[in-house]
PDB file of C-alpha atoms in Angstrom:
ATOM      1  CA  UNK O   1     -29.878 120.658 135.594  1.00  0.00           C
ATOM      2  CA  UNK O   2     -30.099 122.080 138.995  1.00  0.00           C
ATOM      3  CA  UNK O   3     -33.778 121.864 140.477  1.00  0.00           C
ATOM      4  CA  UNK O   4     -33.748 125.479 141.693  1.00  0.00           C
ATOM      5  CA  UNK O   5     -33.048 126.294 138.140  1.00  0.00           C
ATOM      6  CA  UNK O   6     -35.436 124.291 136.293  1.00  0.00           C
ATOM      7  CA  UNK O   7     -38.577 126.518 136.922  1.00  0.00           C
ATOM      8  CA  UNK O   8     -36.868 129.605 135.471  1.00  0.00           C
ATOM      9  CA  UNK O   9     -35.470 127.497 132.414  1.00  0.00           C
ATOM     10  CA  UNK O  10     -38.791 126.112 131.655  1.00  0.00           C
ATOM     11  CA  UNK O  11     -40.422 129.580 131.700  1.00  0.00           C
ATOM     12  CA  UNK O  12     -37.721 130.681 129.296  1.00  0.00           C
ATOM     13  CA  UNK O  13     -37.926 127.600 126.812  1.00  0.00           C
ATOM     14  CA  UNK O  14     -40.942 128.823 124.851  1.00  0.00           C
ATOM     15  CA  UNK O  15     -39.119 132.055 123.748  1.00  0.00           C
ATOM     16  CA  UNK O  16     -35.552 130.045 123.358  1.00  0.00           C
ATOM     17  CA  UNK O  17     -37.166 127.588 121.423  1.00  0.00           C
ATOM     18  CA  UNK O  18     -38.731 130.122 119.033  1.00  0.00           C
ATOM     19  CA  UNK O  19     -35.320 131.505 118.229  1.00  0.00           C
ATOM     20  CA  UNK O  20     -33.652 127.936 117.894  1.00  0.00           C
ATOM     21  CA  UNK O  21     -36.345 126.660 115.607  1.00  0.00           C
ATOM     22  CA  UNK O  22     -35.828 130.115 113.323  1.00  0.00           C
ATOM     23  CA  UNK O  23     -31.817 129.715 112.903  1.00  0.00           C
ATOM     24  CA  UNK O  24     -30.719 130.743 109.528  1.00  0.00           C
ATOM     25  CA  UNK O  25     -30.119 127.864 107.357  1.00  0.00           C
ATOM     26  CA  UNK O  26     -26.422 127.797 107.265  1.00  0.00           C
ATOM     27  CA  UNK O  27     -26.347 127.777 110.891  1.00  0.00           C
ATOM     28  CA  UNK O  28     -28.695 125.055 111.302  1.00  0.00           C
ATOM     29  CA  UNK O  29     -26.805 122.943 108.687  1.00  0.00           C
ATOM     30  CA  UNK O  30     -23.686 123.565 110.532  1.00  0.00           C
ATOM     31  CA  UNK O  31     -25.198 122.485 113.905  1.00  0.00           C
ATOM     32  CA  UNK O  32     -26.221 119.352 112.301  1.00  0.00           C
ATOM     33  CA  UNK O  33     -22.916 118.447 110.508  1.00  0.00           C
ATOM     34  CA  UNK O  34     -21.104 119.143 113.741  1.00  0.00           C
ATOM     35  CA  UNK O  35     -23.467 117.434 116.631  1.00  0.00           C
ATOM     36  CA  UNK O  36     -25.402 114.941 114.421  1.00  0.00           C
ATOM     37  CA  UNK O  37     -29.219 115.091 113.903  1.00  0.00           C
ATOM     38  CA  UNK O  38     -29.928 113.695 117.287  1.00  0.00           C
ATOM     39  CA  UNK O  39     -28.164 115.889 119.485  1.00  0.00           C
ATOM     40  CA  UNK O  40     -28.899 118.970 117.129  1.00  0.00           C
ATOM     41  CA  UNK O  41     -32.737 118.005 118.169  1.00  0.00           C
ATOM     42  CA  UNK O  42     -31.967 117.449 121.861  1.00  0.00           C
ATOM     43  CA  UNK O  43     -29.655 120.460 122.161  1.00  0.00           C
ATOM     44  CA  UNK O  44     -30.993 123.003 120.201  1.00  0.00           C
ATOM     45  CA  UNK O  45     -34.712 122.232 119.208  1.00  0.00           C
ATOM     46  CA  UNK O  46     -35.987 120.438 122.082  1.00  0.00           C
ATOM     47  CA  UNK O  47     -33.608 122.191 124.632  1.00  0.00           C
ATOM     48  CA  UNK O  48     -33.462 118.971 126.735  1.00  0.00           C
ATOM     49  CA  UNK O  49     -29.745 118.862 127.345  1.00  0.00           C
ATOM     50  CA  UNK O  50     -28.181 115.268 127.832  1.00  0.00           C
ATOM     51  CA  UNK O  51     -25.039 114.237 129.522  1.00  0.00           C
ATOM     52  CA  UNK O  52     -23.737 112.478 126.156  1.00  0.00           C
ATOM     53  CA  UNK O  53     -24.917 115.504 123.888  1.00  0.00           C
ATOM     54  CA  UNK O  54     -23.181 117.928 126.224  1.00  0.00           C
ATOM     55  CA  UNK O  55     -19.901 116.370 126.099  1.00  0.00           C
ATOM     56  CA  UNK O  56     -20.025 116.016 122.381  1.00  0.00           C
ATOM     57  CA  UNK O  57     -20.959 119.803 122.093  1.00  0.00           C
ATOM     58  CA  UNK O  58     -17.910 120.422 124.564  1.00  0.00           C
ATOM     59  CA  UNK O  59     -15.499 118.442 122.626  1.00  0.00           C
ATOM     60  CA  UNK O  60     -16.494 119.944 119.204  1.00  0.00           C
ATOM     61  CA  UNK O  61     -16.169 123.338 120.654  1.00  0.00           C
ATOM     62  CA  UNK O  62     -12.530 122.251 122.180  1.00  0.00           C
ATOM     63  CA  UNK O  63     -11.728 120.985 118.348  1.00  0.00           C
ATOM     64  CA  UNK O  64     -12.660 124.107 116.809  1.00  0.00           C
ATOM     65  CA  UNK O  65     -10.716 126.169 119.060  1.00  0.00           C
ATOM     66  CA  UNK O  66      -7.579 124.064 118.685  1.00  0.00           C
ATOM     67  CA  UNK O  67      -7.942 124.445 114.669  1.00  0.00           C
ATOM     68  CA  UNK O  68      -8.463 128.293 114.895  1.00  0.00           C
ATOM     69  CA  UNK O  69      -5.553 128.506 117.580  1.00  0.00           C
ATOM     70  CA  UNK O  70      -3.469 126.299 115.174  1.00  0.00           C
ATOM     71  CA  UNK O  71      -3.636 129.028 112.557  1.00  0.00           C
ATOM     72  CA  UNK O  72      -1.302 131.118 114.425  1.00  0.00           C
ATOM     73  CA  UNK O  73       0.183 128.831 116.829  1.00  0.00           C
ATOM     74  CA  UNK O  74       3.776 128.992 115.245  1.00  0.00           C
ATOM     75  CA  UNK O  75       3.658 132.385 113.936  1.00  0.00           C
ATOM     76  CA  UNK O  76       5.634 133.786 116.732  1.00  0.00           C
ATOM     77  CA  UNK O  77       8.391 131.152 115.963  1.00  0.00           C
ATOM     78  CA  UNK O  78       8.427 132.105 112.551  1.00  0.00           C
ATOM     79  CA  UNK O  79       8.651 135.597 113.483  1.00  0.00           C
ATOM     80  CA  UNK O  80      11.559 135.226 115.741  1.00  0.00           C
ATOM     81  CA  UNK O  81      13.435 133.296 113.269  1.00  0.00           C
ATOM     82  CA  UNK O  82      12.901 135.965 110.396  1.00  0.00           C
ATOM     83  CA  UNK O  83      13.893 138.719 113.177  1.00  0.00           C
ATOM     84  CA  UNK O  84      16.976 136.833 114.440  1.00  0.00           C
ATOM     85  CA  UNK O  85      17.962 135.070 111.144  1.00  0.00           C
ATOM     86  CA  UNK O  86      19.551 132.491 113.332  1.00  0.00           C
ATOM     87  CA  UNK O  87      18.360 128.978 113.827  1.00  0.00           C
ATOM     88  CA  UNK O  88      19.681 128.851 117.501  1.00  0.00           C
ATOM     89  CA  UNK O  89      18.246 126.236 119.515  1.00  0.00           C
ATOM     90  CA  UNK O  90      15.934 125.062 116.913  1.00  0.00           C
ATOM     91  CA  UNK O  91      16.055 121.372 115.747  1.00  0.00           C
ATOM     92  CA  UNK O  92      15.499 121.085 111.850  1.00  0.00           C
ATOM     93  CA  UNK O  93      15.311 117.228 112.271  1.00  0.00           C
ATOM     94  CA  UNK O  94      12.538 117.628 114.760  1.00  0.00           C
ATOM     95  CA  UNK O  95      10.483 119.703 112.436  1.00  0.00           C
ATOM     96  CA  UNK O  96      11.202 117.201 109.685  1.00  0.00           C
ATOM     97  CA  UNK O  97      10.021 114.527 111.604  1.00  0.00           C
ATOM     98  CA  UNK O  98       6.965 115.913 113.022  1.00  0.00           C
ATOM     99  CA  UNK O  99       5.845 117.395 109.561  1.00  0.00           C
ATOM    100  CA  UNK O 100       6.094 113.834 107.929  1.00  0.00           C
ATOM    101  CA  UNK O 101       4.303 112.439 111.138  1.00  0.00           C
ATOM    102  CA  UNK O 102       1.488 115.090 110.512  1.00  0.00           C
ATOM    103  CA  UNK O 103       1.160 114.327 106.833  1.00  0.00           C
ATOM    104  CA  UNK O 104       0.525 110.561 107.597  1.00  0.00           C
ATOM    105  CA  UNK O 105      -2.116 111.523 110.225  1.00  0.00           C
ATOM    106  CA  UNK O 106      -3.594 114.028 108.084  1.00  0.00           C
ATOM    107  CA  UNK O 107      -3.947 111.512 105.179  1.00  0.00           C
ATOM    108  CA  UNK O 108      -5.264 108.657 107.682  1.00  0.00           C
ATOM    109  CA  UNK O 109      -7.894 110.929 109.342  1.00  0.00           C
ATOM    110  CA  UNK O 110      -9.042 112.135 105.785  1.00  0.00           C
ATOM    111  CA  UNK O 111      -9.237 108.966 104.377  1.00  0.00           C
ATOM    112  CA  UNK O 112     -10.919 107.233 107.710  1.00  0.00           C
ATOM    113  CA  UNK O 113     -13.676 109.887 107.493  1.00  0.00           C
ATOM    114  CA  UNK O 114     -13.276 111.078 110.853  1.00  0.00           C
ATOM    115  CA  UNK O 115     -14.905 114.331 112.004  1.00  0.00           C
ATOM    116  CA  UNK O 116     -12.454 117.292 110.737  1.00  0.00           C
ATOM    117  CA  UNK O 117     -12.618 119.025 114.258  1.00  0.00           C
ATOM    118  CA  UNK O 118     -10.680 116.094 115.504  1.00  0.00           C
ATOM    119  CA  UNK O 119      -7.733 116.521 113.097  1.00  0.00           C
ATOM    120  CA  UNK O 120      -7.905 119.697 111.377  1.00  0.00           C
ATOM    121  CA  UNK O 121      -5.092 121.403 113.190  1.00  0.00           C
ATOM    122  CA  UNK O 122      -2.673 119.088 111.645  1.00  0.00           C
ATOM    123  CA  UNK O 123      -2.746 120.631 108.280  1.00  0.00           C
ATOM    124  CA  UNK O 124      -2.408 124.165 109.651  1.00  0.00           C
ATOM    125  CA  UNK O 125       0.438 123.053 111.867  1.00  0.00           C
ATOM    126  CA  UNK O 126       2.073 120.954 108.954  1.00  0.00           C
ATOM    127  CA  UNK O 127       2.228 124.154 106.663  1.00  0.00           C
ATOM    128  CA  UNK O 128       3.748 126.409 109.422  1.00  0.00           C
ATOM    129  CA  UNK O 129       6.249 123.564 110.211  1.00  0.00           C
ATOM    130  CA  UNK O 130       7.465 123.726 106.529  1.00  0.00           C
ATOM    131  CA  UNK O 131       7.946 127.620 106.737  1.00  0.00           C
ATOM    132  CA  UNK O 132      10.097 127.196 109.702  1.00  0.00           C
ATOM    133  CA  UNK O 133      12.219 124.105 108.622  1.00  0.00           C
ATOM    134  CA  UNK O 134      12.924 126.201 105.384  1.00  0.00           C
ATOM    135  CA  UNK O 135      14.039 129.028 107.482  1.00  0.00           C
ATOM    136  CA  UNK O 136      16.095 127.179 109.508  1.00  0.00           C
ATOM    137  CA  UNK O 137      18.072 125.433 106.527  1.00  0.00           C
ATOM    138  CA  UNK O 138      18.243 128.743 105.100  1.00  0.00           C
ATOM    139  CA  UNK O 139      19.561 130.782 107.754  1.00  0.00           C
ATOM    140  CA  UNK O 140      22.115 127.592 108.174  1.00  0.00           C
ATOM    141  CA  UNK O 141      23.253 128.170 104.693  1.00  0.00           C
ATOM    142  CA  UNK O 142      21.581 124.865 103.412  1.00  0.00           C
ATOM    143  CA  UNK O 143      19.315 126.816 100.738  1.00  0.00           C
ATOM    144  CA  UNK O 144      19.690 123.836  98.139  1.00  0.00           C
ATOM    145  CA  UNK O 145      18.508 121.309 101.098  1.00  0.00           C
ATOM    146  CA  UNK O 146      15.586 123.392 101.768  1.00  0.00           C
ATOM    147  CA  UNK O 147      14.235 122.988  98.147  1.00  0.00           C
ATOM    148  CA  UNK O 148      14.812 119.523  97.887  1.00  0.00           C
ATOM    149  CA  UNK O 149      12.694 119.212 101.524  1.00  0.00           C
ATOM    150  CA  UNK O 150       9.841 120.940 100.103  1.00  0.00           C
ATOM    151  CA  UNK O 151       9.568 118.857  97.105  1.00  0.00           C
ATOM    152  CA  UNK O 152      10.045 115.639  99.152  1.00  0.00           C
ATOM    153  CA  UNK O 153       7.232 116.461 101.316  1.00  0.00           C
ATOM    154  CA  UNK O 154       5.064 117.230  98.186  1.00  0.00           C
ATOM    155  CA  UNK O 155       5.636 113.808  96.510  1.00  0.00           C
ATOM    156  CA  UNK O 156       5.121 112.065  99.892  1.00  0.00           C
ATOM    157  CA  UNK O 157       1.988 113.877 100.328  1.00  0.00           C
ATOM    158  CA  UNK O 158       0.791 113.403  97.054  1.00  0.00           C
ATOM    159  CA  UNK O 159       0.931 109.598  97.531  1.00  0.00           C
ATOM    160  CA  UNK O 160      -0.394 109.297 100.836  1.00  0.00           C
ATOM    161  CA  UNK O 161      -3.976 110.630  99.541  1.00  0.00           C
ATOM    162  CA  UNK O 162      -4.223 108.491  96.814  1.00  0.00           C
ATOM    163  CA  UNK O 163      -5.737 104.806  97.117  1.00  0.00           C
ATOM    164  CA  UNK O 164      -3.912 103.526  94.047  1.00  0.00           C
ATOM    165  CA  UNK O 165      -0.704 104.355  95.496  1.00  0.00           C
ATOM    166  CA  UNK O 166      -0.997 103.662  99.072  1.00  0.00           C
ATOM    167  CA  UNK O 167      -3.959 101.530 100.236  1.00  0.00           C
ATOM    168  CA  UNK O 168      -5.380 101.549 103.568  1.00  0.00           C
ATOM    169  CA  UNK O 169      -4.064  98.486 104.963  1.00  0.00           C
ATOM    170  CA  UNK O 170      -0.552 100.321 104.350  1.00  0.00           C
ATOM    171  CA  UNK O 171      -1.739 103.476 105.569  1.00  0.00           C
ATOM    172  CA  UNK O 172      -2.943 101.876 108.651  1.00  0.00           C
ATOM    173  CA  UNK O 173       0.530 100.713 109.172  1.00  0.00           C
ATOM    174  CA  UNK O 174       2.204 104.041 108.412  1.00  0.00           C
ATOM    175  CA  UNK O 175      -0.378 105.509 111.182  1.00  0.00           C
ATOM    176  CA  UNK O 176       1.190 103.055 113.697  1.00  0.00           C
ATOM    177  CA  UNK O 177       4.553 104.447 112.647  1.00  0.00           C
ATOM    178  CA  UNK O 178       3.567 108.056 112.614  1.00  0.00           C
ATOM    179  CA  UNK O 179       2.627 107.802 116.311  1.00  0.00           C
ATOM    180  CA  UNK O 180       5.846 106.865 117.169  1.00  0.00           C
ATOM    181  CA  UNK O 181       7.553 109.299 114.520  1.00  0.00           C
ATOM    182  CA  UNK O 182       5.449 112.088 116.238  1.00  0.00           C
ATOM    183  CA  UNK O 183       6.943 111.179 119.725  1.00  0.00           C
ATOM    184  CA  UNK O 184      10.427 110.727 118.404  1.00  0.00           C
ATOM    185  CA  UNK O 185      10.271 114.142 116.797  1.00  0.00           C
ATOM    186  CA  UNK O 186      10.476 115.673 119.947  1.00  0.00           C
ATOM    187  CA  UNK O 187      13.555 114.121 121.063  1.00  0.00           C
ATOM    188  CA  UNK O 188      16.088 116.153 118.831  1.00  0.00           C
ATOM    189  CA  UNK O 189      14.486 119.145 120.207  1.00  0.00           C
ATOM    190  CA  UNK O 190      14.717 118.223 123.805  1.00  0.00           C
ATOM    191  CA  UNK O 191      18.374 117.210 123.140  1.00  0.00           C
ATOM    192  CA  UNK O 192      19.175 120.304 121.365  1.00  0.00           C
ATOM    193  CA  UNK O 193      18.068 122.515 124.245  1.00  0.00           C
ATOM    194  CA  UNK O 194      19.871 120.419 126.774  1.00  0.00           C
ATOM    195  CA  UNK O 195      22.828 120.690 124.801  1.00  0.00           C
ATOM    196  CA  UNK O 196      23.055 124.473 124.198  1.00  0.00           C
ATOM    197  CA  UNK O 197      21.658 124.853 127.948  1.00  0.00           C
ATOM    198  CA  UNK O 198      19.168 127.401 126.623  1.00  0.00           C
ATOM    199  CA  UNK O 199      16.180 127.498 124.338  1.00  0.00           C
ATOM    200  CA  UNK O 200      17.712 129.955 121.945  1.00  0.00           C
ATOM    201  CA  UNK O 201      15.172 131.175 119.205  1.00  0.00           C
ATOM    202  CA  UNK O 202      12.584 128.588 120.262  1.00  0.00           C
ATOM    203  CA  UNK O 203       8.957 130.227 120.944  1.00  0.00           C
ATOM    204  CA  UNK O 204       7.448 130.005 124.325  1.00  0.00           C
ATOM    205  CA  UNK O 205       4.112 130.687 123.102  1.00  0.00           C
ATOM    206  CA  UNK O 206       4.278 127.883 120.395  1.00  0.00           C
ATOM    207  CA  UNK O 207       5.787 125.320 122.990  1.00  0.00           C
ATOM    208  CA  UNK O 208       2.865 126.215 125.719  1.00  0.00           C
ATOM    209  CA  UNK O 209       0.310 125.977 123.296  1.00  0.00           C
ATOM    210  CA  UNK O 210       1.411 122.594 121.921  1.00  0.00           C
ATOM    211  CA  UNK O 211       1.479 121.310 125.680  1.00  0.00           C
ATOM    212  CA  UNK O 212      -2.207 122.400 125.940  1.00  0.00           C
ATOM    213  CA  UNK O 213      -3.150 121.365 122.420  1.00  0.00           C
ATOM    214  CA  UNK O 214      -1.846 117.945 122.933  1.00  0.00           C
ATOM    215  CA  UNK O 215      -3.934 117.518 126.268  1.00  0.00           C
ATOM    216  CA  UNK O 216      -7.140 118.823 124.713  1.00  0.00           C
ATOM    217  CA  UNK O 217      -6.712 116.334 121.773  1.00  0.00           C
ATOM    218  CA  UNK O 218      -6.366 113.393 124.279  1.00  0.00           C
ATOM    219  CA  UNK O 219     -10.163 114.456 125.394  1.00  0.00           C
ATOM    220  CA  UNK O 220     -11.423 114.985 121.934  1.00  0.00           C
ATOM    221  CA  UNK O 221     -10.241 111.754 120.741  1.00  0.00           C
ATOM    222  CA  UNK O 222     -11.575 109.836 123.770  1.00  0.00           C
ATOM    223  CA  UNK O 223     -15.118 111.685 122.930  1.00  0.00           C
ATOM    224  CA  UNK O 224     -15.215 111.515 119.045  1.00  0.00           C
ATOM    225  CA  UNK O 225     -12.775 108.837 117.677  1.00  0.00           C
ATOM    226  CA  UNK O 226     -12.609 105.285 118.512  1.00  0.00           C
ATOM    227  CA  UNK O 227      -8.999 104.766 117.207  1.00  0.00           C
ATOM    228  CA  UNK O 228      -6.281 103.644 119.747  1.00  0.00           C
ATOM    229  CA  UNK O 229      -3.185 104.537 117.309  1.00  0.00           C
ATOM    230  CA  UNK O 230      -4.402 108.070 117.568  1.00  0.00           C
ATOM    231  CA  UNK O 231      -5.238 108.107 121.148  1.00  0.00           C
ATOM    232  CA  UNK O 232      -1.952 106.759 122.119  1.00  0.00           C
ATOM    233  CA  UNK O 233      -0.091 108.964 119.924  1.00  0.00           C
ATOM    234  CA  UNK O 234      -1.733 112.379 121.641  1.00  0.00           C
ATOM    235  CA  UNK O 235      -0.677 110.639 124.952  1.00  0.00           C
ATOM    236  CA  UNK O 236       2.912 110.073 124.178  1.00  0.00           C
ATOM    237  CA  UNK O 237       2.867 113.566 122.550  1.00  0.00           C
ATOM    238  CA  UNK O 238       1.767 115.151 125.435  1.00  0.00           C
ATOM    239  CA  UNK O 239       4.457 113.641 127.748  1.00  0.00           C
ATOM    240  CA  UNK O 240       7.171 114.859 125.639  1.00  0.00           C
ATOM    241  CA  UNK O 241       5.682 118.324 125.075  1.00  0.00           C
ATOM    242  CA  UNK O 242       5.530 118.712 128.948  1.00  0.00           C
ATOM    243  CA  UNK O 243       9.369 117.954 129.038  1.00  0.00           C
ATOM    244  CA  UNK O 244       9.876 120.609 126.446  1.00  0.00           C
ATOM    245  CA  UNK O 245       7.670 123.141 128.406  1.00  0.00           C
ATOM    246  CA  UNK O 246       9.705 122.293 131.480  1.00  0.00           C
ATOM    247  CA  UNK O 247      12.868 122.732 129.858  1.00  0.00           C
ATOM    248  CA  UNK O 248      11.471 126.300 128.706  1.00  0.00           C
ATOM    249  CA  UNK O 249      10.958 127.275 132.089  1.00  0.00           C
ATOM    250  CA  UNK O 250      13.904 125.783 133.597  1.00  0.00           C
ATOM    251  CA  UNK O 251      16.184 127.580 131.151  1.00  0.00           C
ATOM    252  CA  UNK O 252      13.995 130.667 131.004  1.00  0.00           C
ATOM    253  CA  UNK O 253      16.847 132.970 132.283  1.00  0.00           C
ATOM    254  CA  UNK O 254      19.886 131.214 130.627  1.00  0.00           C
ATOM    255  CA  UNK O 255      22.353 133.427 128.611  1.00  0.00           C
ATOM    256  CA  UNK O 256      21.434 130.999 125.394  1.00  0.00           C
ATOM    257  CA  UNK O 257      17.652 131.887 125.637  1.00  0.00           C
ATOM    258  CA  UNK O 258      17.083 134.446 123.096  1.00  0.00           C
ATOM    259  CA  UNK O 259      14.678 136.435 125.051  1.00  0.00           C
ATOM    260  CA  UNK O 260      17.372 137.165 127.797  1.00  0.00           C
ATOM    261  CA  UNK O 261      20.559 137.152 125.681  1.00  0.00           C
ATOM    262  CA  UNK O 262      20.420 140.809 124.804  1.00  0.00           C
ATOM    263  CA  UNK O 263      20.299 141.794 128.537  1.00  0.00           C
ATOM    264  CA  UNK O 264      23.878 140.273 129.214  1.00  0.00           C
ATOM    265  CA  UNK O 265      25.602 140.950 125.838  1.00  0.00           C
ATOM    266  CA  UNK O 266      25.565 137.512 124.818  1.00  0.00           C
ATOM    267  CA  UNK O 267      24.602 136.276 121.191  1.00  0.00           C
ATOM    268  CA  UNK O 268      22.981 132.948 120.634  1.00  0.00           C
ATOM    269  CA  UNK O 269      25.032 130.514 118.803  1.00  0.00           C
ATOM    270  CA  UNK O 270      23.797 129.416 115.273  1.00  0.00           C
ATOM    271  CA  UNK O 271      22.620 125.820 115.118  1.00  0.00           C
ATOM    272  CA  UNK O 272      22.521 123.935 112.136  1.00  0.00           C
ATOM    273  CA  UNK O 273      20.345 120.428 111.660  1.00  0.00           C
ATOM    274  CA  UNK O 274      19.793 120.010 115.381  1.00  0.00           C
ATOM    275  CA  UNK O 275      23.320 120.195 116.389  1.00  0.00           C
ATOM    276  CA  UNK O 276      25.726 122.825 118.115  1.00  0.00           C
ATOM    277  CA  UNK O 277      28.093 124.251 115.704  1.00  0.00           C
ATOM    278  CA  UNK O 278      29.369 126.886 117.881  1.00  0.00           C
ATOM    279  CA  UNK O 279      32.989 127.200 120.082  1.00  0.00           C
ATOM    280  CA  UNK O 280      31.413 128.621 122.757  1.00  0.00           C
ATOM    281  CA  UNK O 281      31.262 126.295 125.989  1.00  0.00           C
ATOM    282  CA  UNK O 282      27.786 124.908 126.637  1.00  0.00           C
ATOM    283  CA  UNK O 283      25.842 125.947 129.817  1.00  0.00           C
ATOM    284  CA  UNK O 284      23.806 123.065 131.069  1.00  0.00           C
ATOM    285  CA  UNK O 285      22.062 125.048 133.672  1.00  0.00           C
ATOM    286  CA  UNK O 286      20.216 128.453 133.549  1.00  0.00           C
ATOM    287  CA  UNK O 287      21.970 131.353 134.877  1.00  0.00           C
ATOM    288  CA  UNK O 288      20.863 132.995 138.449  1.00  0.00           C
ATOM    289  CA  UNK O 289      21.548 136.370 137.523  1.00  0.00           C
ATOM    290  CA  UNK O 290      18.518 138.766 138.368  1.00  0.00           C
ATOM    291  CA  UNK O 291      16.994 141.080 135.947  1.00  0.00           C
ATOM    292  CA  UNK O 292      16.948 144.734 136.725  1.00  0.00           C
TER     293      UNK O 292
END
């Protein structure tokens, strides 16, 4: 602490400790469960912050913020799909691969007993991914395949969480593959955007939040989880999320980007299963036409 502020803090400490020592039981229990008994004592009861405990508290705050944001991160994407009834610019294979990777990661983290604040968003994002994947298939005229997709995910999820079906050694191997799978899942989406010369119905909100979230997860993993498999997955995921975010910026004014298609009287092409099905010529670079 800054020496100039130390006298002020020392004067306030008796009043602050009277508050922290009388926290409601639920809040006190939550603090202990998140920070651990030692850092709870140091930060809240003794008011003697140390660097390790401050880093832990910061990491926990970021983790909880990610989990909270993840509950709505893909809602704009869902709303865009429902409003347009077109899967243009969205790769089903990308969402299917990512959802499978999240299922494996969720099971691995839960069964390893890692803090929920370091992985909780995977459950929320996976659920939203399922909704998006089903909508993409539905609007592409593949309704029966959507039902099969949901049933398959349910069966896989059931098996992953049961020790008697999939042992920890096998799950560890699957987790190594899930890291690669999560990275590979971005490739079809990147390719679809490039192939169409625009981002179609892809949500900018989801893309940029993914970028920030994956960067934040690198920090929280370094602070709280001593597992290289998880860390390398987040690093690689951040790199490809950066590519996708760069595409979003590059194609921002493309005629094939839904946000601006109406301004020039064009309609985005329908895309099924991550590949173009339209006959319209592909545009590989964004338009330079100004709005106004």
